[in-house]
Tab-separated table of C-alpha atoms in Angstrom:
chain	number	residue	atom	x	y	z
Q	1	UNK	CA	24.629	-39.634	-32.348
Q	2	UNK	CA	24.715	-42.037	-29.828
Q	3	UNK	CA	27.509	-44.756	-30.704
Q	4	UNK	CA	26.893	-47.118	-27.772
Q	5	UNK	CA	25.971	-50.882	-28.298
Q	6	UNK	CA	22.429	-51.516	-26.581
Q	7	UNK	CA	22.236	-54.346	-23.573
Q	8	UNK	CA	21.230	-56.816	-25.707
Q	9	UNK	CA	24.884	-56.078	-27.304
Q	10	UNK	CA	26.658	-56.308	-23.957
Q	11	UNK	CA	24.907	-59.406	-23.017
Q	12	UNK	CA	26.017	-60.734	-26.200
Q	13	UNK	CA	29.422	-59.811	-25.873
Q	14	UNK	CA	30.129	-61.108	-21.945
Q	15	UNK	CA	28.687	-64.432	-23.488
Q	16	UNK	CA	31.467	-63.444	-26.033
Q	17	UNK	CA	33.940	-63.573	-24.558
Q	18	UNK	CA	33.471	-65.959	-22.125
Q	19	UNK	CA	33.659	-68.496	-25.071
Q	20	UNK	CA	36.721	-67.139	-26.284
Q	21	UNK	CA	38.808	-66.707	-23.012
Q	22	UNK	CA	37.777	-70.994	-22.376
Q	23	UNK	CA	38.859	-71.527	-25.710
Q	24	UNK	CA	41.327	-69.260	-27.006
Q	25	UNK	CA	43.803	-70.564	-24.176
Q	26	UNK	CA	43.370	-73.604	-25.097
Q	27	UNK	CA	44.195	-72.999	-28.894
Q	28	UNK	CA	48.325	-73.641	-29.419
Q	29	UNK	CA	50.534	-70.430	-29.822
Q	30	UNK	CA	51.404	-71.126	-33.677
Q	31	UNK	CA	48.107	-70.857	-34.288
Q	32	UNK	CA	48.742	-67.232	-34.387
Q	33	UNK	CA	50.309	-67.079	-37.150
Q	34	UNK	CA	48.975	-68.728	-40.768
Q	35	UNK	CA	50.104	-72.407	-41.747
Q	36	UNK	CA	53.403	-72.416	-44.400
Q	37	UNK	CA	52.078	-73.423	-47.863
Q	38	UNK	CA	53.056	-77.217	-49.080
Q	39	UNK	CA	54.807	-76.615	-52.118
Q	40	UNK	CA	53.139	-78.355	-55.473
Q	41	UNK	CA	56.135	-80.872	-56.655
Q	42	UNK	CA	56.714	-77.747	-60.007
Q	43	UNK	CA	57.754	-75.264	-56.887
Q	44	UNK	CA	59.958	-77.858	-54.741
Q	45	UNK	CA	63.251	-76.564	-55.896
Q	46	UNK	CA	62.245	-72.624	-56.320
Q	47	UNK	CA	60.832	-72.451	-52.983
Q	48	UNK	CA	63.742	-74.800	-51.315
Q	49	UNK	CA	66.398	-72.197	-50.944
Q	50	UNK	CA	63.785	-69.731	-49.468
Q	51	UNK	CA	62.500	-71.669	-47.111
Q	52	UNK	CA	62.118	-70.987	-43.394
Q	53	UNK	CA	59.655	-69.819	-40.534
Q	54	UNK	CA	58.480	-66.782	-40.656
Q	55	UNK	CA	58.224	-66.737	-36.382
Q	56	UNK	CA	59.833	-68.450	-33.790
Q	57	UNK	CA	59.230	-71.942	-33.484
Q	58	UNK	CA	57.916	-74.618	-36.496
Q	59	UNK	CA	54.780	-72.921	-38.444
Q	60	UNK	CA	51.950	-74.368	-37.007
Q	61	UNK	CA	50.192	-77.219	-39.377
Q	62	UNK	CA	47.203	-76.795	-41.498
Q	63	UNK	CA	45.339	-79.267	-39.418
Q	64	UNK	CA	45.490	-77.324	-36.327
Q	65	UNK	CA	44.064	-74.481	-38.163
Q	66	UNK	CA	41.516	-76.765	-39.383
Q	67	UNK	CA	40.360	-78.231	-36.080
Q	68	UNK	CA	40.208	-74.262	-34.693
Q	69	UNK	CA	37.639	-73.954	-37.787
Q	70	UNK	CA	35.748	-76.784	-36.755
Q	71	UNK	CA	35.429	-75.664	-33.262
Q	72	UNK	CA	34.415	-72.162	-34.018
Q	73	UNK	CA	31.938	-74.063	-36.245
Q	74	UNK	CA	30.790	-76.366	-33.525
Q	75	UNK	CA	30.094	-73.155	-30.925
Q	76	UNK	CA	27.671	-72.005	-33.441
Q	77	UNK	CA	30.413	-68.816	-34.190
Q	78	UNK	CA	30.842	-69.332	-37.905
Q	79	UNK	CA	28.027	-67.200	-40.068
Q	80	UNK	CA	26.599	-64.788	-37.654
Q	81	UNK	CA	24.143	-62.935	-38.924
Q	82	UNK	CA	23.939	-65.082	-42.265
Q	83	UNK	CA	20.333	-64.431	-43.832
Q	84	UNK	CA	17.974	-66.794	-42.373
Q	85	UNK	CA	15.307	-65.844	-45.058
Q	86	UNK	CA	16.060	-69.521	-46.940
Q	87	UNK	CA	16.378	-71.191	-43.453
Q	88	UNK	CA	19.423	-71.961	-40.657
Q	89	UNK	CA	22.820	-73.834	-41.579
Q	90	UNK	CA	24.367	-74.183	-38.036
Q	91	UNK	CA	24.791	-70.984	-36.974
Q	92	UNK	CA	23.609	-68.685	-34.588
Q	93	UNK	CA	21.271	-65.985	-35.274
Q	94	UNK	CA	22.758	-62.387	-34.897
Q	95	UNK	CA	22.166	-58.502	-35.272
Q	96	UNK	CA	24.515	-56.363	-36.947
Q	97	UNK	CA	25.819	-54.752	-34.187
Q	98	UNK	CA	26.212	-58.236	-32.349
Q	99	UNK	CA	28.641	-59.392	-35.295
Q	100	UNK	CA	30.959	-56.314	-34.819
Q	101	UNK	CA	30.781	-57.426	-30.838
Q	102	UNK	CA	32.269	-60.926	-32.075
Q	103	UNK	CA	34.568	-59.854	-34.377
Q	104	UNK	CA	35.960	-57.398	-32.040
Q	105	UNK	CA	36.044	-59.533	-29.055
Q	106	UNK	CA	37.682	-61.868	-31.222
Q	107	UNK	CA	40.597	-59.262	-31.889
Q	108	UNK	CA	40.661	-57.772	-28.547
Q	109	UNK	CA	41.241	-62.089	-27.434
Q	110	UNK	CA	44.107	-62.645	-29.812
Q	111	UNK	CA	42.489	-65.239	-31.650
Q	112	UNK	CA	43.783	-67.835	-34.548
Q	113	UNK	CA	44.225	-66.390	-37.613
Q	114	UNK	CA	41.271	-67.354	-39.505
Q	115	UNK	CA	41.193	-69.763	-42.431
Q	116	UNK	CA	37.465	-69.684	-43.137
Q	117	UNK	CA	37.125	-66.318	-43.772
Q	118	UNK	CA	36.704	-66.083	-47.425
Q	119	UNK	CA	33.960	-69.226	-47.354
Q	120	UNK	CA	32.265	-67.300	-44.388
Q	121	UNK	CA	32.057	-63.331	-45.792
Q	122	UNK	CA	32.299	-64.064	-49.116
Q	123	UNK	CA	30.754	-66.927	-51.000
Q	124	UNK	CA	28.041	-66.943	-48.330
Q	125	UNK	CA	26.398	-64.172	-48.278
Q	126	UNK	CA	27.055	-64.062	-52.110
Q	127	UNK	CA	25.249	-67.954	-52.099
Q	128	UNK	CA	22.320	-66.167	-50.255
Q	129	UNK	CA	22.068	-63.069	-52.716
Q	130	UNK	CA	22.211	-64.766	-56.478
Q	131	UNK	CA	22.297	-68.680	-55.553
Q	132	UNK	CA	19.464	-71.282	-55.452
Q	133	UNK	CA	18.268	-73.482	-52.448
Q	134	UNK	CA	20.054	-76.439	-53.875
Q	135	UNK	CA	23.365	-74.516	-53.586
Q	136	UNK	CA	23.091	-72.958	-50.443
Q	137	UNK	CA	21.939	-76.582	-48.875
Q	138	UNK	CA	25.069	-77.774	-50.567
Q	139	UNK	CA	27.753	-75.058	-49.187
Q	140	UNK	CA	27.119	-73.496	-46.606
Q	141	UNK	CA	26.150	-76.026	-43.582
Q	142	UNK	CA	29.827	-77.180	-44.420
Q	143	UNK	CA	31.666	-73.379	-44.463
Q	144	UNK	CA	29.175	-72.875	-40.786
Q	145	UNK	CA	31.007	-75.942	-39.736
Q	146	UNK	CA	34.491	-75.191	-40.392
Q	147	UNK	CA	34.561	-78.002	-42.612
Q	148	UNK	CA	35.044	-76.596	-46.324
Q	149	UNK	CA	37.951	-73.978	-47.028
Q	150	UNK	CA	37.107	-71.330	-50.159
Q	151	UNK	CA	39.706	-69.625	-52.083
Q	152	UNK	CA	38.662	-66.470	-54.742
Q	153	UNK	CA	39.234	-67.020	-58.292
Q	154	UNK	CA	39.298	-63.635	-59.892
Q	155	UNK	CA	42.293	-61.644	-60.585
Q	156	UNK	CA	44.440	-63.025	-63.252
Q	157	UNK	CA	48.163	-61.997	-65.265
Q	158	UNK	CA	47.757	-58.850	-67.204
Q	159	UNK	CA	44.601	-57.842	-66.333
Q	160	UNK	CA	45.514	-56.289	-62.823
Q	161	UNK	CA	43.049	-54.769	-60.790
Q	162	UNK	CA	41.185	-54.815	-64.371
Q	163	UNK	CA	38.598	-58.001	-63.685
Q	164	UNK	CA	36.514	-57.171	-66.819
Q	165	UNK	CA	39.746	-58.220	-68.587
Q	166	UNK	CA	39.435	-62.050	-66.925
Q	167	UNK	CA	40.912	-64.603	-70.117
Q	168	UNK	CA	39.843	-67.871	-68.305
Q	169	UNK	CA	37.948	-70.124	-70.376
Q	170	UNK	CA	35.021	-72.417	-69.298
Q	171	UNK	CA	33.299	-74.665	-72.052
Q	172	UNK	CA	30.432	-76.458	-71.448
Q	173	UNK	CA	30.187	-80.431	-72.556
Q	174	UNK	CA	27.379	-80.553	-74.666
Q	175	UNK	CA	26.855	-84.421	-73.109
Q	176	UNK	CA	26.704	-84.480	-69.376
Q	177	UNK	CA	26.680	-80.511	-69.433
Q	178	UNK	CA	30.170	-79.834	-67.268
Q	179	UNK	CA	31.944	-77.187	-67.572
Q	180	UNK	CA	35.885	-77.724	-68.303
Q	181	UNK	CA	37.750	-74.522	-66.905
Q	182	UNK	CA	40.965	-73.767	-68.243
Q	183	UNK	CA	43.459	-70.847	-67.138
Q	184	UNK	CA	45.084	-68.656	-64.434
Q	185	UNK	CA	44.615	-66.806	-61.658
Q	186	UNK	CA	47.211	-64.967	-59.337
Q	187	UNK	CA	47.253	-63.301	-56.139
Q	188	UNK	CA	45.177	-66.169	-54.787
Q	189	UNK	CA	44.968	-66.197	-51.096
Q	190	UNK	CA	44.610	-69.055	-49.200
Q	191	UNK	CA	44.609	-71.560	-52.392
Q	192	UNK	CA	46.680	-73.915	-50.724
Q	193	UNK	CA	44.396	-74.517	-48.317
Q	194	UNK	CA	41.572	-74.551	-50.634
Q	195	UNK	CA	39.220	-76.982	-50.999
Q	196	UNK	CA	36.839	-75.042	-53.080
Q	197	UNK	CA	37.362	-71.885	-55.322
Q	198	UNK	CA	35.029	-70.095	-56.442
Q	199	UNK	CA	36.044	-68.919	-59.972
Q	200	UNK	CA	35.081	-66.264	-62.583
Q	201	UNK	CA	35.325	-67.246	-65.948
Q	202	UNK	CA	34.296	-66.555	-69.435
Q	203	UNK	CA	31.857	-69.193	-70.903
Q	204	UNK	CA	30.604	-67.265	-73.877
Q	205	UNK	CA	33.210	-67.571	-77.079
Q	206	UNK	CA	33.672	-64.222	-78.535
Q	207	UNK	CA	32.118	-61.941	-75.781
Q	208	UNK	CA	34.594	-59.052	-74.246
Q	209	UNK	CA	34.933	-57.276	-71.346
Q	210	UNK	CA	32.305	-58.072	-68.442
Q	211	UNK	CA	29.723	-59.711	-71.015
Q	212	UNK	CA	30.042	-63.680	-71.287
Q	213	UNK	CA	31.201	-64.413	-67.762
Q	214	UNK	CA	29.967	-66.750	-65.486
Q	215	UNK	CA	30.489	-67.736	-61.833
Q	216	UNK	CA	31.363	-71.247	-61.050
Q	217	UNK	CA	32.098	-73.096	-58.049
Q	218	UNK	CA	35.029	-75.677	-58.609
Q	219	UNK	CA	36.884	-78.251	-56.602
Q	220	UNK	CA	40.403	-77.776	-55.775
Q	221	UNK	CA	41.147	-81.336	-55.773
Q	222	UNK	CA	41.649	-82.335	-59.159
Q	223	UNK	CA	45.153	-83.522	-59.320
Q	224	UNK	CA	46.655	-82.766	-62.846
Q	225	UNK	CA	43.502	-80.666	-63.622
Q	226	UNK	CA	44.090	-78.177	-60.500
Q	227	UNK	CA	48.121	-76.431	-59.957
Q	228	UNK	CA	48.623	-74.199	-56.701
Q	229	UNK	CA	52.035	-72.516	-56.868
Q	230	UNK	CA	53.170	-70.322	-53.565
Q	231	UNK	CA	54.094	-66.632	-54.629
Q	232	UNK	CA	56.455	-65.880	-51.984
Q	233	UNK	CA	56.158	-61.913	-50.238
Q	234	UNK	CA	58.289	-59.203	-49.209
Q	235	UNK	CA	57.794	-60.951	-45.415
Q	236	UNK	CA	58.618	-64.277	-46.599
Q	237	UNK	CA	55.686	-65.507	-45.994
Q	238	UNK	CA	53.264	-67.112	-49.282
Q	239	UNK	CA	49.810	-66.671	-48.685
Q	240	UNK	CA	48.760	-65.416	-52.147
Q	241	UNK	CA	49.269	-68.160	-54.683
Q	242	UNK	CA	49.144	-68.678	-58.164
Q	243	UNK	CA	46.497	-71.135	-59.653
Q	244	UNK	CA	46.432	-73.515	-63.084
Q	245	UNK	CA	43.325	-74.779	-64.166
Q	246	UNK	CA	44.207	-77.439	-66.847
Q	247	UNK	CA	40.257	-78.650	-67.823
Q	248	UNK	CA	39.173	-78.551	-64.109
Q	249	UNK	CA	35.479	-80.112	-63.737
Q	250	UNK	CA	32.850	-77.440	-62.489
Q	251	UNK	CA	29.234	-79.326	-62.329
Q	252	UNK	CA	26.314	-77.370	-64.153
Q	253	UNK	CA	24.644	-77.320	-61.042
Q	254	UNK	CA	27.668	-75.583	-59.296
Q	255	UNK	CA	27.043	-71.953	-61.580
Q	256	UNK	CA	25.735	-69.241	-59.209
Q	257	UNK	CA	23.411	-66.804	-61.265
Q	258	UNK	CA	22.868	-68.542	-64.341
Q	259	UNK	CA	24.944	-68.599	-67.680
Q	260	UNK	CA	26.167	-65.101	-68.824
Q	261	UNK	CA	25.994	-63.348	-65.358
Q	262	UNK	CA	28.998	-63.786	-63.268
Q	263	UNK	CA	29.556	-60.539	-63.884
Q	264	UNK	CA	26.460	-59.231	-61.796
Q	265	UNK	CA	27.087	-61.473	-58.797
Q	266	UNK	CA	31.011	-60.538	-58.898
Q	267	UNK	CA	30.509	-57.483	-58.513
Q	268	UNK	CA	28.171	-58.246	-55.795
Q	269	UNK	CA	30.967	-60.334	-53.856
Q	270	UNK	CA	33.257	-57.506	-54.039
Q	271	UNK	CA	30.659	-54.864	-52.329
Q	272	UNK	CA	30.727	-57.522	-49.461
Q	273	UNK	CA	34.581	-57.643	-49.915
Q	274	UNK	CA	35.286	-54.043	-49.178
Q	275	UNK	CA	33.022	-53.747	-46.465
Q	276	UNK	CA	32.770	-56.450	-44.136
Q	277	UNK	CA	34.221	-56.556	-40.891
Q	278	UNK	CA	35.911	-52.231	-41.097
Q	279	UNK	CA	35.073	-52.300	-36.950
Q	280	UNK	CA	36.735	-55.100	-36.415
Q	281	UNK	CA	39.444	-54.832	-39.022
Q	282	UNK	CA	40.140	-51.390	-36.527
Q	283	UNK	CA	40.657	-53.310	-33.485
Q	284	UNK	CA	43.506	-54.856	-34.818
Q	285	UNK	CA	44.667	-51.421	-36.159
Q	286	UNK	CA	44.304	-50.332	-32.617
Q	287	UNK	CA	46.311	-52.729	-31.251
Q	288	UNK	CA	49.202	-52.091	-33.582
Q	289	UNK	CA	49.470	-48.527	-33.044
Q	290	UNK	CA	49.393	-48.882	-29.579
Q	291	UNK	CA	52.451	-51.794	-30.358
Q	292	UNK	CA	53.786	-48.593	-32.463
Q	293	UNK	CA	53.307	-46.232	-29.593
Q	294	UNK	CA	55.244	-47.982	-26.762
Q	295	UNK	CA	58.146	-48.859	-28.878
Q	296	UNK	CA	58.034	-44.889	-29.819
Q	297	UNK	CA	58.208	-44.030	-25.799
Q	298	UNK	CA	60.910	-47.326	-25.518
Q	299	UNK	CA	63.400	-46.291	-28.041
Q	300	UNK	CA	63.129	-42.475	-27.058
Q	301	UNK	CA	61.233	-41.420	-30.498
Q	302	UNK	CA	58.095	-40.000	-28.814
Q	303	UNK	CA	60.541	-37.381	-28.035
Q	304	UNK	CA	60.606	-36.321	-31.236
Q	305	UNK	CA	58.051	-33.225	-31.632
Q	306	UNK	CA	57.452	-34.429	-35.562
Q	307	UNK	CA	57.072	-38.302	-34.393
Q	308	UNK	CA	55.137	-37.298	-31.730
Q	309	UNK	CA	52.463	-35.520	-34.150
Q	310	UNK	CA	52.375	-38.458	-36.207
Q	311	UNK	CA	51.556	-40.750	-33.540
Q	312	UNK	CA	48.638	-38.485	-32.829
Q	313	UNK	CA	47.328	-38.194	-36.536
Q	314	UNK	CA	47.327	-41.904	-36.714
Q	315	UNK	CA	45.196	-42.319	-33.594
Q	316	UNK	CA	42.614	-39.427	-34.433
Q	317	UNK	CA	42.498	-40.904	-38.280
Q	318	UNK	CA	41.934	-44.291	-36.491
Q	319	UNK	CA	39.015	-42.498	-34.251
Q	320	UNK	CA	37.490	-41.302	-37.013
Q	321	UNK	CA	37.190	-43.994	-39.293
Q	322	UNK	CA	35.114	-45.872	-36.308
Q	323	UNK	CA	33.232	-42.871	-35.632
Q	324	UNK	CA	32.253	-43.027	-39.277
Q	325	UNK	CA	31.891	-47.164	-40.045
Q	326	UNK	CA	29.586	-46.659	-36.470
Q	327	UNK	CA	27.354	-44.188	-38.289
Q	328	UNK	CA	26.979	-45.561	-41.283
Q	329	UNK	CA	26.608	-49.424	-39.491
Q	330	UNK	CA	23.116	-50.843	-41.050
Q	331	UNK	CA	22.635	-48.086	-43.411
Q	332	UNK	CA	21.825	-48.190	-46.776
Q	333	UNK	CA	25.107	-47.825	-48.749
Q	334	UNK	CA	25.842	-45.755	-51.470
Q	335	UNK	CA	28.097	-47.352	-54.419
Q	336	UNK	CA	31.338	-45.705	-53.419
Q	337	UNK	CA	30.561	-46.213	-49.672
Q	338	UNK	CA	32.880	-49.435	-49.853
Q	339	UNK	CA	35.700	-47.709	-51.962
Q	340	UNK	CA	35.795	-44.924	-49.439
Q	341	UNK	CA	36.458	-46.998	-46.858
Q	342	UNK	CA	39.095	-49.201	-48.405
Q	343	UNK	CA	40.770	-45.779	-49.329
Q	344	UNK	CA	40.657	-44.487	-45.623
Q	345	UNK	CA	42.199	-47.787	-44.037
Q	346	UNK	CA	44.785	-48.674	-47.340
Q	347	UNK	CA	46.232	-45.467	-46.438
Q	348	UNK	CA	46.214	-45.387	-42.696
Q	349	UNK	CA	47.648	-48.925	-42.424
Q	350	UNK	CA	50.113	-48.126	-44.963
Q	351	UNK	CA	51.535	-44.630	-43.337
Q	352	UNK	CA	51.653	-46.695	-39.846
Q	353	UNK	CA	54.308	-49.491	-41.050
Q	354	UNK	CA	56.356	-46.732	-42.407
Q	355	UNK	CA	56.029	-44.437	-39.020
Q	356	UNK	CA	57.460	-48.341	-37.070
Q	357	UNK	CA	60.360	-48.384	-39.285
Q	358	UNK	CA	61.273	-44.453	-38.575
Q	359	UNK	CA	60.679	-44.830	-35.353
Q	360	UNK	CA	63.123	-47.805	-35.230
Q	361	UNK	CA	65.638	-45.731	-37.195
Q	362	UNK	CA	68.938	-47.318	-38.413
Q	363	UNK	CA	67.676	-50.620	-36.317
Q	364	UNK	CA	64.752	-50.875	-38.651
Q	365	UNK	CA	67.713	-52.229	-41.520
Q	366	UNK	CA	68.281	-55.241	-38.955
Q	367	UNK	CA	66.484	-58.365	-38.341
Q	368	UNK	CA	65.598	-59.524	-34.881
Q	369	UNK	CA	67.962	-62.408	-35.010
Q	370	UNK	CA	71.090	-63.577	-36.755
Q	371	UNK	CA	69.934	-65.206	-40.642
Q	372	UNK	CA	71.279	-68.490	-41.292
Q	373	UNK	CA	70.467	-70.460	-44.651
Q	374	UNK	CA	67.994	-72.569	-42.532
Q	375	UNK	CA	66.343	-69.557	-41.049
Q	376	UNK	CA	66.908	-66.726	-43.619
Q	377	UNK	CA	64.229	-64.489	-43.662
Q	378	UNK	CA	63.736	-63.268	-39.630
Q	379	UNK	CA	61.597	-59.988	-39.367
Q	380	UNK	CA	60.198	-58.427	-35.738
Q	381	UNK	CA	56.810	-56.889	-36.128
Q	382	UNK	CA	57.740	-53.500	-37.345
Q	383	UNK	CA	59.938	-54.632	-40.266
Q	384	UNK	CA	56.621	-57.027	-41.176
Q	385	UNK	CA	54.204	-54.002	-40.484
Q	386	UNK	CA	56.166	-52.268	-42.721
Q	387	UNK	CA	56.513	-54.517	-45.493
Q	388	UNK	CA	52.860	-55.981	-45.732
Q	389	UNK	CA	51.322	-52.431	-45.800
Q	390	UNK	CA	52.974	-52.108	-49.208
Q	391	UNK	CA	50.012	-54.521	-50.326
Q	392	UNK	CA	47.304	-52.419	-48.474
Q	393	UNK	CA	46.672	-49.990	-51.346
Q	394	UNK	CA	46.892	-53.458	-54.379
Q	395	UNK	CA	45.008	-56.140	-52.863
Q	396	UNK	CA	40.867	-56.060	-53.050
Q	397	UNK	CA	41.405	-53.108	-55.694
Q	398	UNK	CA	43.681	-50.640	-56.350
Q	399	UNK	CA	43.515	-46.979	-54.915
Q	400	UNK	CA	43.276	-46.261	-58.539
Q	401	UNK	CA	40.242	-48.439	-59.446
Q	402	UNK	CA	39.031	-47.337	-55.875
Q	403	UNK	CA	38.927	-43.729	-57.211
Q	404	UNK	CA	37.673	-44.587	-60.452
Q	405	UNK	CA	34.432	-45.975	-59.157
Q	406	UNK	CA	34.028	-42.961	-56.631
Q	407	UNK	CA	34.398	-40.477	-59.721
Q	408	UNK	CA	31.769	-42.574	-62.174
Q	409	UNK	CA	29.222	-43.923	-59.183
Q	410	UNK	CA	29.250	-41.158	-57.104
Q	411	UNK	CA	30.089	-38.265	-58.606
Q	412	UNK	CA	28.537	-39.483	-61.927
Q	413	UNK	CA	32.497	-38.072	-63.944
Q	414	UNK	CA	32.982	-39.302	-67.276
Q	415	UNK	CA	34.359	-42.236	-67.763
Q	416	UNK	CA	37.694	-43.396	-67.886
Q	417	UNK	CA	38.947	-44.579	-71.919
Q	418	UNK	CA	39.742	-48.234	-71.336
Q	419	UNK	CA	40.349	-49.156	-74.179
């Protein structure tokens, strides 16, 4: 098989990356890294004493971030390839093939970290699949701008990587018809930032399991209705979040689906979830291993006939996942094809931040520069490699729920008791 883009691709990709070398230098070198969370008053005093940059230098605002959305959004880069069946929100029309060319270009260029993400890969195409016109005229000209942040309401305490088990409540005013959404999620990424989340939540009283949901679209700026509390990591850093909804207003008009079936279009999120963006999600794996490599032949490690093989596994397992997310780009899917995949790259990413730290030996124990109480929490890029790959095979569902939908979907296995 021939895995070559086509001329149109390369065209598309000079044009590229002409847009991101004018304005990519131009962007401020914090932006590199995600803004710090602003604690909610509740967290002042936890978070206080933990407090500190998690690079060199201040952490770069949210604003900053949010003017790099808004110029994405104003070069037309925001929602390529979006569905143009219900008509055009701002954003330039694009194959498949020419979205992997952004995406990687946009790796290869060393980009901002991306706050718009979830609006743009999630609820979108979601909004396009199961929403109506009035919703998608609503959200998405906003998420194509950079404009409107989105945050994902799903996993909650107890329940795990279990989302039929979701416990938050939504009950509908029988006057004006609002919905009044009351519990908690955790493990919610970019909440803080948040001006929307869109939130899964059970609106039927009595129903069980994945019966009785419903998928609702609420504002994040309810103050006293709406909590965001920073979960702090293993790198210091506190992008997931935990979220209290305390009677937070959805509008009828803001359910996706229609009463009863957030359940349907959830699941159709999460296929979207656990396959978008595997090319260029492997251009930054690239450039890590290669980070991996040179530090191997710097520190003397490549010498190492064991390390050595290991570097080499990790760059043929890299190869072939590309190979395969190339052969299988604009294919029909399977069910499990997603799963798969997350199981391939979980893994990989997570046996490369343990090969850093081995290479780095006794050194790996150390931080890159002396800890104060001001500055407590230094790690190089190894240490953080290392660290954050714990999450790989957790976050966007388990290796174990991963497995369980390859056995039932795919390979039609019994089912697992759940009780």
């Amino acid at each position: 098989m021939d895995f070559a883009f086509g001329p149109e691709d390369e065209r598309f990709r000079t044009r590229a990356r002409d847009w991101l070398d004018e304005h990519v230098a131009d962007a401020p070198a914090q932006l590199a890294r995600r803004p710090q969370p602003q604690p909610q008053p509740q967290a002042q005093a936890q978070l206080q004493a933990q407090s500190g940059a998690d690079h060199d230098g201040p952490p770069a605002p949210a604003d900053a971030h949010r003017a790099w959305e808004r110029e994405l959004g104003a070069g037309g880069w925001i929602g390529l390839g979006w569905d143009r069946t219900h008509g055009t929100y701002g954003n330039q029309p694009a194959t498949l093939t020419q979205q992997v060319v952004w995406a990687e270009e946009y790796a290869r260029a060393g980009a901002p970290a991306r706050l718009g993400h979830i609006g743009e890969n999630l609820l979108a195409p979601t909004l396009l699949a199961y929403g109506n016109d009035t919703q998608r005229a609503r959200f998405l000209p906003p998420i194509a701008r950079g404009e409107e942040l989105w945050c994902q309401g799903y996993s909650e305490p107890e329940a795990g990587s279990d989302l039929a088990g979701v416990r938050t409540r939504a009950v509908r005013d029988p006057g004006d018809g609002t919905y009044r959404v009351t519990g908690q999620k955790i493990w919610t990424s970019l909440a803080q930032e948040a001006d929307w989340c869109f939130v899964l939540a059970r609106t039927e009283d009595g129903s069980q399991r994945h019966h009785g949901l419903s998928f609702l679209l609420v504002p994040m700026g309810q103050p006293g209705r709406v909590e965001v509390r920073p979960i702090r990591q293993l790198t210091g850093d506190a992008e997931f979040n935990e979220v209290f909804f305390d009677g937070a207003v959805a509008r009828p008009e803001h359910l996706v689906g229609g009463p009863g079936q957030g359940w349907r279009v959830a699941m159709g999120l999460l296929a979207v979830e656990r396959g978008v963006s595997t090319l260029a999600q492997q251009i930054g794996f690239a450039q890590e291993l290669d980070r991996v490599v040179r530090l191997a032949l710097r520190t003397g490690a490549a010498d190492d006939p064991v390390l050595r093989d290991r570097l080499v596994e990790q760059w043929a397992e890299l190869k072939t996942m590309r190979w395969n997310a190339l052969r299988t780009l604009g294919e029909a899917s399977g069910p499990g094809a997603p799963s798969v995949a997350k199981l391939l790259w979980g893994g990989w990413h997570q046996r490369l931040g343990e090969l850093a730290v081995r290479i780095r030996g006794a050194a790996a124990a150390l931080g890159p520069g002396r800890w104060t109480a001001e500055r407590p929490y230094e790690l190089d890029d190894a240490q953080r490699l290392f660290l954050f790959s714990r999450a790989d095979t957790i976050y966007g569902g388990s290796d174990e729920i991963q497995r369980n939908i390859i056995a039932e979907r795919v390979l039609n296995l019994p089912k697992e008791s759940r009780g």
